[in-house]
Amino acid sequence: MTDTAARRYSTGAMIFHWVIAVAVIVNWRIAESAEHAEAVEDKVAIFADHKALGILILVLTLGRLAWRWTHPVPPLPSDTAKWEAVLARTVHIIFYVLLIGLPLGGWYANSLSGREIDMFGMFTIPPLPVGEDSEAAKAIFGLHASGGKAFLILIALHVLGALKHTFVDKNGGIFRMLPFGKVPD
C-alpha cells in the first residue's frame, strides 16, 4: 500500500500545472478578444498582452519540464487500462509540444514581421534574426491559430478524462493534481 503523497504529483508540479492551465485559458480568451476588437489599435494592444503571456507560458513550461525531470511522477492508478496509459502519455507529450511550439511559433512569426514582443511594458524581446517575410509570417500565424484550436480540443479531452477517472472510475483522477481529496490505493 502506497501512501497518498506518493500517488499525488509534487506541490511544485501542481503549482506549475495550475498556473500554466490558467495562463493558457486566459491567453486563449485574450486572443479571442483581440480577434473581435473592431479598432486596429485595440487589436494590436490586446494581441501585445497575448504575445507577452505566451512567452511567459513558454518560460513556465520550461520550468515545469525541469521540475518534472528532477521530481518523480506518481504512478498511474493500478486500474488504468493500457490504452488509457498510452493515451495519457501521448496527450501529455502533445501538450508539451504545443506549450513550447505555440509561443516559439508566435515569436518566429512576429520576427518575420519585424516586430519585437513587449513584455507587459517591463522589457522587450527582440525579433529573432530571421529577416522579414510577411507571407511566411501570415502562414505561421495561421498554423499558430490552428495549433491553438487543437490545443483547446485536447484540453477539453484532458478535463473529461480527469473527471471520468474521478467520478466514474473513482481512482483519484483530478485529486492526483490537487493537494486535497481522496486518492485511493
Coordinates of N, CA and C in Angstrom, one line a residue:
M1 N 0.8 -1.2 0.0 CA 0.0 0.0 0.0 C 0.9 1.2 0.0
T2 N 0.7 2.1 -0.9 CA 1.5 3.3 -1.1 C 0.7 4.5 -0.3
D3 N 1.5 5.4 0.3 CA 0.8 6.5 0.9 C 0.3 7.5 -0.1
T4 N -0.7 8.2 0.3 CA -1.4 9.2 -0.6 C -0.4 10.1 -1.3
A5 N 0.6 10.6 -0.6 CA 1.5 11.6 -1.1 C 2.3 11.0 -2.3
A6 N 2.6 9.7 -2.2 CA 3.3 9.1 -3.3 C 2.5 8.9 -4.6
R7 N 1.1 9.0 -4.4 CA 0.2 8.9 -5.6 C -0.2 10.2 -6.1
R8 N 0.2 11.3 -5.5 CA -0.1 12.7 -5.9 C 1.2 13.3 -6.6
Y9 N 0.9 14.2 -7.5 CA 2.1 15.0 -8.0 C 2.6 15.9 -6.9
S10 N 3.9 16.3 -7.0 CA 4.5 17.1 -6.0 C 3.9 18.5 -6.0
T11 N 4.1 19.2 -4.9 CA 3.5 20.6 -4.8 C 4.0 21.4 -6.0
G12 N 5.2 21.4 -6.3 CA 5.8 22.2 -7.4 C 5.1 21.8 -8.7
A13 N 4.9 20.5 -9.0 CA 4.2 20.1 -10.2 C 2.8 20.6 -10.2
M14 N 2.1 20.6 -9.1 CA 0.7 21.1 -9.0 C 0.7 22.6 -9.3
I15 N 1.6 23.4 -8.7 CA 1.7 24.8 -9.0 C 1.9 25.1 -10.4
F16 N 2.9 24.4 -11.0 CA 3.2 24.6 -12.5 C 2.0 24.3 -13.3
H17 N 1.3 23.2 -13.0 CA 0.2 22.7 -13.8 C -0.9 23.7 -13.8
W18 N -1.3 24.2 -12.6 CA -2.5 25.1 -12.5 C -2.2 26.5 -12.9
V19 N -1.0 27.0 -12.7 CA -0.6 28.3 -13.2 C -0.6 28.3 -14.7
I20 N 0.0 27.3 -15.3 CA 0.1 27.2 -16.8 C -1.3 27.0 -17.3
A21 N -2.1 26.1 -16.7 CA -3.5 25.9 -17.2 C -4.3 27.2 -17.2
V22 N -4.3 28.0 -16.1 CA -5.0 29.2 -16.1 C -4.4 30.2 -17.1
A23 N -3.1 30.3 -17.2 CA -2.5 31.2 -18.2 C -2.9 30.8 -19.6
V24 N -3.0 29.6 -19.9 CA -3.4 29.1 -21.3 C -4.8 29.5 -21.6
I25 N -5.7 29.3 -20.6 CA -7.1 29.7 -20.8 C -7.2 31.2 -20.9
V26 N -6.6 31.9 -20.1 CA -6.6 33.4 -20.2 C -6.0 33.9 -21.5
N27 N -5.0 33.3 -21.9 CA -4.4 33.7 -23.2 C -5.3 33.4 -24.4
W28 N -6.0 32.3 -24.3 CA -7.0 32.0 -25.4 C -8.1 33.0 -25.4
R29 N -8.5 33.4 -24.2 CA -9.6 34.5 -24.1 C -9.1 35.8 -24.6
I30 N -7.8 36.1 -24.3 CA -7.2 37.4 -24.8 C -7.2 37.3 -26.4
A31 N -6.7 36.2 -26.9 CA -6.7 36.1 -28.4 C -8.1 36.3 -29.0
E32 N -9.1 35.7 -28.4 CA -10.5 35.8 -28.8 C -10.9 37.3 -28.8
S33 N -10.6 37.9 -27.7 CA -10.9 39.4 -27.6 C -10.2 40.2 -28.7
A34 N -9.0 39.9 -28.9 CA -8.2 40.6 -30.0 C -8.9 40.4 -31.3
E35 N -9.3 39.2 -31.6 CA -9.9 38.8 -32.9 C -11.2 39.6 -33.1
H36 N -11.9 39.9 -32.0 CA -13.2 40.5 -32.1 C -13.1 42.0 -31.9
A37 N -11.9 42.6 -31.6 CA -11.8 44.0 -31.5 C -12.0 44.7 -32.9
E38 N -12.7 45.8 -32.8 CA -13.0 46.5 -34.1 C -11.9 47.4 -34.5
A39 N -11.4 48.2 -33.6 CA -10.3 49.1 -34.0 C -9.0 48.4 -34.0
V40 N -8.2 48.7 -35.1 CA -6.9 48.1 -35.3 C -6.0 48.4 -34.0
E41 N -6.1 49.6 -33.5 CA -5.2 49.9 -32.3 C -5.6 49.0 -31.1
D42 N -6.9 48.8 -31.0 CA -7.3 47.9 -29.9 C -6.8 46.5 -30.1
K43 N -6.9 46.0 -31.3 CA -6.5 44.7 -31.7 C -5.0 44.5 -31.4
V44 N -4.2 45.5 -31.8 CA -2.7 45.4 -31.6 C -2.4 45.4 -30.1
A45 N -3.1 46.3 -29.3 CA -2.8 46.3 -27.9 C -3.2 45.0 -27.2
I46 N -4.3 44.5 -27.6 CA -4.8 43.2 -26.9 C -3.8 42.1 -27.3
F47 N -3.4 42.0 -28.6 CA -2.5 41.0 -29.0 C -1.1 41.1 -28.3
A48 N -0.8 42.3 -28.0 CA 0.5 42.5 -27.2 C 0.5 41.8 -25.9
D49 N -0.7 41.8 -25.2 CA -0.8 41.0 -24.0 C -0.8 39.5 -24.3
H50 N -1.4 39.1 -25.4 CA -1.4 37.7 -25.8 C 0.0 37.2 -26.0
K51 N 0.8 38.0 -26.7 CA 2.2 37.6 -27.0 C 3.0 37.5 -25.7
A52 N 2.9 38.5 -24.9 CA 3.7 38.5 -23.6 C 3.3 37.3 -22.8
L53 N 2.0 37.1 -22.6 CA 1.6 35.9 -21.8 C 2.1 34.6 -22.5
G54 N 2.1 34.6 -23.8 CA 2.6 33.4 -24.5 C 4.1 33.1 -24.1
I55 N 4.9 34.2 -24.1 CA 6.3 34.0 -23.7 C 6.4 33.5 -22.3
L56 N 5.6 34.1 -21.4 CA 5.6 33.7 -20.0 C 5.2 32.2 -19.9
I57 N 4.2 31.8 -20.7 CA 3.8 30.4 -20.7 C 5.0 29.5 -21.1
L58 N 5.7 29.9 -22.1 CA 6.9 29.2 -22.6 C 7.9 29.1 -21.4
V59 N 8.2 30.1 -20.7 CA 9.2 30.1 -19.6 C 8.7 29.2 -18.5
L60 N 7.4 29.3 -18.2 CA 6.8 28.4 -17.1 C 6.9 26.9 -17.6
T61 N 6.6 26.7 -18.8 CA 6.7 25.3 -19.3 C 8.1 24.7 -19.2
L62 N 9.1 25.5 -19.6 CA 10.5 25.1 -19.5 C 10.8 24.8 -18.0
G63 N 10.3 25.6 -17.1 CA 10.4 25.4 -15.7 C 9.7 24.1 -15.2
R64 N 8.6 23.9 -15.8 CA 7.8 22.7 -15.4 C 8.5 21.4 -15.9
L65 N 9.1 21.5 -17.1 CA 9.9 20.4 -17.6 C 11.1 20.1 -16.8
A66 N 11.8 21.1 -16.4 CA 12.9 20.9 -15.5 C 12.5 20.3 -14.1
W67 N 11.4 20.8 -13.6 CA 10.8 20.2 -12.4 C 10.5 18.7 -12.6
R68 N 9.8 18.4 -13.7 CA 9.4 17.1 -14.0 C 10.6 16.1 -14.1
W69 N 11.7 16.6 -14.7 CA 12.9 15.8 -14.8 C 13.6 15.5 -13.5
T70 N 13.3 16.4 -12.5 CA 14.1 16.2 -11.2 C 13.2 15.8 -10.1
H71 N 11.9 15.5 -10.4 CA 11.0 15.1 -9.3 C 10.1 13.9 -9.9
P72 N 10.0 12.8 -9.2 CA 9.3 11.7 -9.7 C 7.8 12.0 -10.0
V73 N 7.3 11.4 -11.0 CA 5.9 11.4 -11.4 C 5.2 10.3 -10.7
P74 N 4.1 10.5 -10.1 CA 3.4 9.4 -9.4 C 2.9 8.3 -10.4
P75 N 2.9 7.1 -10.0 CA 2.4 6.1 -10.9 C 0.9 6.3 -11.2
L76 N 0.5 5.8 -12.4 CA -0.9 5.9 -12.7 C -1.7 4.9 -11.8
P77 N -3.0 5.1 -11.5 CA -3.7 4.2 -10.7 C -3.6 2.8 -11.3
S78 N -3.7 1.8 -10.4 CA -3.5 0.4 -10.8 C -4.5 -0.1 -11.8
D79 N -5.7 0.5 -11.8 CA -6.8 0.0 -12.7 C -6.8 0.8 -14.0
T80 N -5.7 1.5 -14.3 CA -5.6 2.2 -15.6 C -5.4 1.2 -16.7
A81 N -6.2 1.2 -17.7 CA -6.1 0.3 -18.9 C -4.9 0.7 -19.7
K82 N -4.3 -0.2 -20.4 CA -3.1 0.1 -21.2 C -3.3 1.2 -22.2
W83 N -4.5 1.1 -22.9 CA -4.8 2.2 -23.9 C -4.9 3.5 -23.2
E84 N -5.4 3.6 -22.0 CA -5.6 4.9 -21.3 C -4.2 5.4 -20.9
A85 N -3.3 4.5 -20.5 CA -1.9 5.0 -20.2 C -1.2 5.5 -21.4
V86 N -1.4 4.8 -22.5 CA -0.8 5.3 -23.8 C -1.4 6.6 -24.2
L87 N -2.7 6.7 -24.1 CA -3.4 8.0 -24.5 C -2.9 9.1 -23.6
A88 N -2.9 8.9 -22.3 CA -2.4 9.9 -21.3 C -1.0 10.4 -21.6
R89 N -0.1 9.5 -21.9 CA 1.3 9.8 -22.2 C 1.3 10.6 -23.5
T90 N 0.6 10.2 -24.5 CA 0.6 10.8 -25.8 C 0.1 12.3 -25.7
V91 N -1.0 12.4 -25.0 CA -1.6 13.8 -24.8 C -0.7 14.7 -24.0
H92 N 0.0 14.2 -23.0 CA 0.9 15.0 -22.3 C 2.1 15.4 -23.1
I93 N 2.6 14.5 -24.0 CA 3.7 14.9 -24.9 C 3.2 16.0 -25.9
I94 N 2.0 15.8 -26.4 CA 1.5 16.8 -27.3 C 1.3 18.1 -26.6
F95 N 0.8 18.1 -25.3 CA 0.7 19.3 -24.5 C 2.1 20.1 -24.5
Y96 N 3.1 19.3 -24.2 CA 4.4 20.0 -24.1 C 4.9 20.5 -25.4
V97 N 4.6 19.8 -26.5 CA 5.0 20.3 -27.8 C 4.3 21.6 -28.1
L98 N 3.0 21.6 -27.8 CA 2.2 22.8 -28.0 C 2.6 24.0 -27.1
L99 N 2.8 23.7 -25.8 CA 3.2 24.7 -24.9 C 4.5 25.3 -25.2
I100 N 5.4 24.6 -25.9 CA 6.7 25.2 -26.4 C 6.5 25.7 -27.8
G101 N 5.9 24.9 -28.7 CA 5.8 25.3 -30.1 C 5.0 26.5 -30.4
L102 N 3.8 26.6 -29.7 CA 3.0 27.8 -30.0 C 3.6 29.1 -29.7
P103 N 4.2 29.2 -28.5 CA 4.9 30.5 -28.2 C 6.1 30.7 -29.1
L104 N 6.9 29.7 -29.4 CA 8.0 29.9 -30.3 C 7.6 30.2 -31.7
G105 N 6.5 29.6 -32.2 CA 5.9 29.9 -33.5 C 5.4 31.3 -33.6
G106 N 4.8 31.7 -32.5 CA 4.3 33.1 -32.4 C 5.4 34.1 -32.5
W107 N 6.5 33.8 -31.7 CA 7.7 34.7 -31.7 C 8.3 34.7 -33.1
Y108 N 8.4 33.5 -33.7 CA 9.0 33.4 -35.0 C 8.2 34.2 -36.1
A109 N 6.9 34.1 -36.0 CA 6.0 34.8 -37.0 C 6.1 36.3 -36.7
N110 N 6.2 36.7 -35.4 CA 6.4 38.2 -35.1 C 7.7 38.6 -35.7
S111 N 8.7 37.8 -35.5 CA 10.1 38.2 -36.0 C 10.1 38.3 -37.5
L112 N 9.3 37.4 -38.2 CA 9.2 37.6 -39.7 C 8.5 38.9 -40.1
S113 N 7.7 39.4 -39.1 CA 7.0 40.7 -39.4 C 7.9 41.9 -38.9
G114 N 9.1 41.6 -38.3 CA 10.0 42.6 -37.8 C 9.5 43.2 -36.5
R115 N 8.7 42.5 -35.8 CA 8.2 43.1 -34.5 C 8.8 42.4 -33.3
E116 N 9.1 43.2 -32.3 CA 9.6 42.7 -31.0 C 8.3 42.4 -30.2
I117 N 8.6 41.8 -29.0 CA 7.5 41.4 -28.1 C 7.7 42.2 -26.8
D118 N 6.7 43.0 -26.5 CA 6.7 43.9 -25.3 C 6.2 43.0 -24.2
M119 N 7.0 42.8 -23.2 CA 6.6 42.0 -22.0 C 6.0 42.9 -20.9
F120 N 4.7 43.2 -21.2 CA 3.9 44.0 -20.2 C 4.5 45.3 -19.8
G121 N 5.3 45.9 -20.8 CA 5.9 47.2 -20.5 C 7.1 47.2 -19.7
M122 N 7.6 46.0 -19.3 CA 8.8 45.9 -18.4 C 10.1 45.8 -19.2
F123 N 10.0 45.1 -20.4 CA 11.1 45.0 -21.3 C 10.6 44.4 -22.6
T124 N 11.4 44.4 -23.6 CA 11.0 43.8 -24.9 C 11.9 42.7 -25.2
I125 N 11.4 41.8 -26.0 CA 12.1 40.7 -26.5 C 12.3 41.0 -28.0
P126 N 13.6 41.0 -28.5 CA 13.8 41.4 -29.9 C 13.3 40.3 -30.8
P127 N 13.1 40.7 -32.1 CA 12.8 39.7 -33.1 C 14.0 38.7 -33.3
L128 N 13.7 37.5 -33.6 CA 14.7 36.6 -34.0 C 15.4 37.1 -35.2
P129 N 16.7 36.8 -35.4 CA 17.4 37.3 -36.6 C 17.1 36.5 -37.9
V130 N 15.8 36.6 -38.4 CA 15.4 35.8 -39.5 C 15.1 36.6 -40.7
G131 N 15.1 37.9 -40.7 CA 14.7 38.7 -41.8 C 13.2 38.8 -41.9
E132 N 12.7 39.7 -42.7 CA 11.3 39.9 -42.8 C 10.7 39.2 -44.0
D133 N 9.5 38.6 -43.8 CA 8.8 37.8 -44.8 C 7.4 37.8 -44.4
S134 N 6.6 38.8 -44.9 CA 5.2 38.9 -44.4 C 4.3 37.7 -44.8
E135 N 4.6 37.1 -46.0 CA 3.8 35.9 -46.4 C 4.1 34.7 -45.5
A136 N 5.4 34.5 -45.1 CA 5.7 33.4 -44.2 C 5.1 33.7 -42.8
A137 N 5.2 34.9 -42.4 CA 4.6 35.3 -41.1 C 3.1 35.0 -41.1
K138 N 2.4 35.3 -42.1 CA 1.0 35.1 -42.2 C 0.7 33.6 -42.2
A139 N 1.5 32.8 -42.9 CA 1.3 31.3 -42.9 C 1.5 30.8 -41.5
I140 N 2.6 31.2 -40.8 CA 2.9 30.7 -39.5 C 1.8 31.2 -38.5
F141 N 1.3 32.4 -38.6 CA 0.2 32.8 -37.7 C -1.0 31.9 -37.9
G142 N -1.2 31.5 -39.1 CA -2.3 30.6 -39.4 C -2.1 29.2 -38.7
L143 N -0.9 28.7 -38.8 CA -0.6 27.5 -38.1 C -0.7 27.6 -36.6
H144 N -0.3 28.8 -36.1 CA -0.4 29.1 -34.7 C -1.8 29.0 -34.2
A145 N -2.7 29.6 -35.0 CA -4.2 29.6 -34.7 C -4.7 28.2 -34.7
S146 N -4.3 27.4 -35.7 CA -4.8 26.1 -35.8 C -4.3 25.2 -34.7
G147 N -3.0 25.4 -34.3 CA -2.5 24.7 -33.1 C -3.2 25.1 -31.9
G148 N -3.6 26.4 -31.7 CA -4.3 26.8 -30.6 C -5.7 26.1 -30.5
K149 N -6.3 26.0 -31.6 CA -7.6 25.3 -31.6 C -7.5 23.8 -31.3
A150 N -6.5 23.2 -31.8 CA -6.2 21.8 -31.5 C -5.9 21.6 -30.0
F151 N -5.2 22.6 -29.4 CA -4.8 22.6 -28.0 C -6.1 22.6 -27.2
L152 N -7.0 23.5 -27.6 CA -8.3 23.6 -26.8 C -9.1 22.3 -26.8
I153 N -9.1 21.6 -27.9 CA -9.7 20.3 -28.0 C -9.1 19.3 -27.1
L154 N -7.7 19.3 -27.1 CA -7.0 18.4 -26.2 C -7.2 18.7 -24.7
I155 N -7.3 20.0 -24.4 CA -7.6 20.4 -23.0 C -9.0 19.9 -22.6
A156 N -10.0 20.0 -23.5 CA -11.3 19.5 -23.2 C -11.3 18.0 -22.9
L157 N -10.6 17.3 -23.8 CA -10.4 15.8 -23.6 C -9.7 15.5 -22.3
H158 N -8.7 16.2 -22.0 CA -7.9 16.0 -20.7 C -8.8 16.2 -19.5
V159 N -9.6 17.3 -19.5 CA -10.5 17.6 -18.4 C -11.6 16.5 -18.3
L160 N -12.1 16.1 -19.5 CA -13.1 15.0 -19.4 C -12.5 13.7 -18.9
G161 N -11.3 13.4 -19.3 CA -10.6 12.2 -18.8 C -10.4 12.3 -17.3
A162 N -10.0 13.4 -16.8 CA -9.8 13.6 -15.3 C -11.1 13.4 -14.6
L163 N -12.2 14.0 -15.1 CA -13.5 13.8 -14.5 C -13.9 12.4 -14.5
K164 N -13.7 11.7 -15.6 CA -14.1 10.3 -15.7 C -13.4 9.5 -14.7
H165 N -12.0 9.7 -14.6 CA -11.3 9.0 -13.6 C -11.7 9.3 -12.1
T166 N -12.1 10.5 -11.9 CA -12.5 10.9 -10.6 C -13.9 10.4 -10.2
F167 N -14.9 10.6 -11.1 CA -16.2 10.3 -10.7 C -16.8 9.0 -11.2
V168 N -16.2 8.4 -12.3 CA -16.7 7.1 -12.8 C -15.8 6.0 -12.3
D169 N -14.5 6.1 -12.5 CA -13.6 5.1 -12.1 C -13.3 5.2 -10.6
K170 N -13.5 6.4 -10.0 CA -13.2 6.6 -8.6 C -11.8 6.2 -8.2
N171 N -10.8 6.6 -9.1 CA -9.4 6.2 -8.8 C -8.5 7.4 -8.5
G172 N -9.1 8.5 -8.1 CA -8.3 9.7 -7.7 C -8.3 10.8 -8.7
G173 N -8.2 10.4 -10.0 CA -8.3 11.3 -11.1 C -7.7 12.7 -10.8
I174 N -8.5 13.7 -10.7 CA -8.1 15.1 -10.6 C -7.4 15.3 -9.2
F175 N -7.7 14.5 -8.2 CA -7.1 14.7 -6.9 C -5.6 14.4 -6.9
R176 N -5.1 13.7 -7.9 CA -3.7 13.5 -8.1 C -2.9 14.8 -8.3
M177 N -3.7 15.8 -8.9 CA -3.1 17.1 -9.2 C -3.6 18.2 -8.3
L178 N -4.2 17.8 -7.2 CA -4.7 18.7 -6.2 C -4.2 18.3 -4.8
P179 N -3.9 19.3 -3.9 CA -3.4 19.0 -2.6 C -4.5 18.4 -1.6
F180 N -5.7 18.2 -2.1 CA -6.8 17.7 -1.2 C -7.6 16.7 -2.0
G181 N -8.5 16.0 -1.3 CA -9.3 15.0 -2.0 C -8.7 13.6 -1.8
K182 N -9.5 12.6 -2.0 CA -9.0 11.2 -1.8 C -8.4 10.6 -3.1
V183 N -7.2 10.1 -2.9 CA -6.5 9.3 -3.9 C -6.4 7.9 -3.4
P184 N -7.4 7.0 -3.9 CA -7.4 5.7 -3.3 C -6.1 4.9 -3.8
D185 N -6.0 3.7 -3.1 CA -4.8 2.8 -3.4 C -5.0 2.3 -4.8

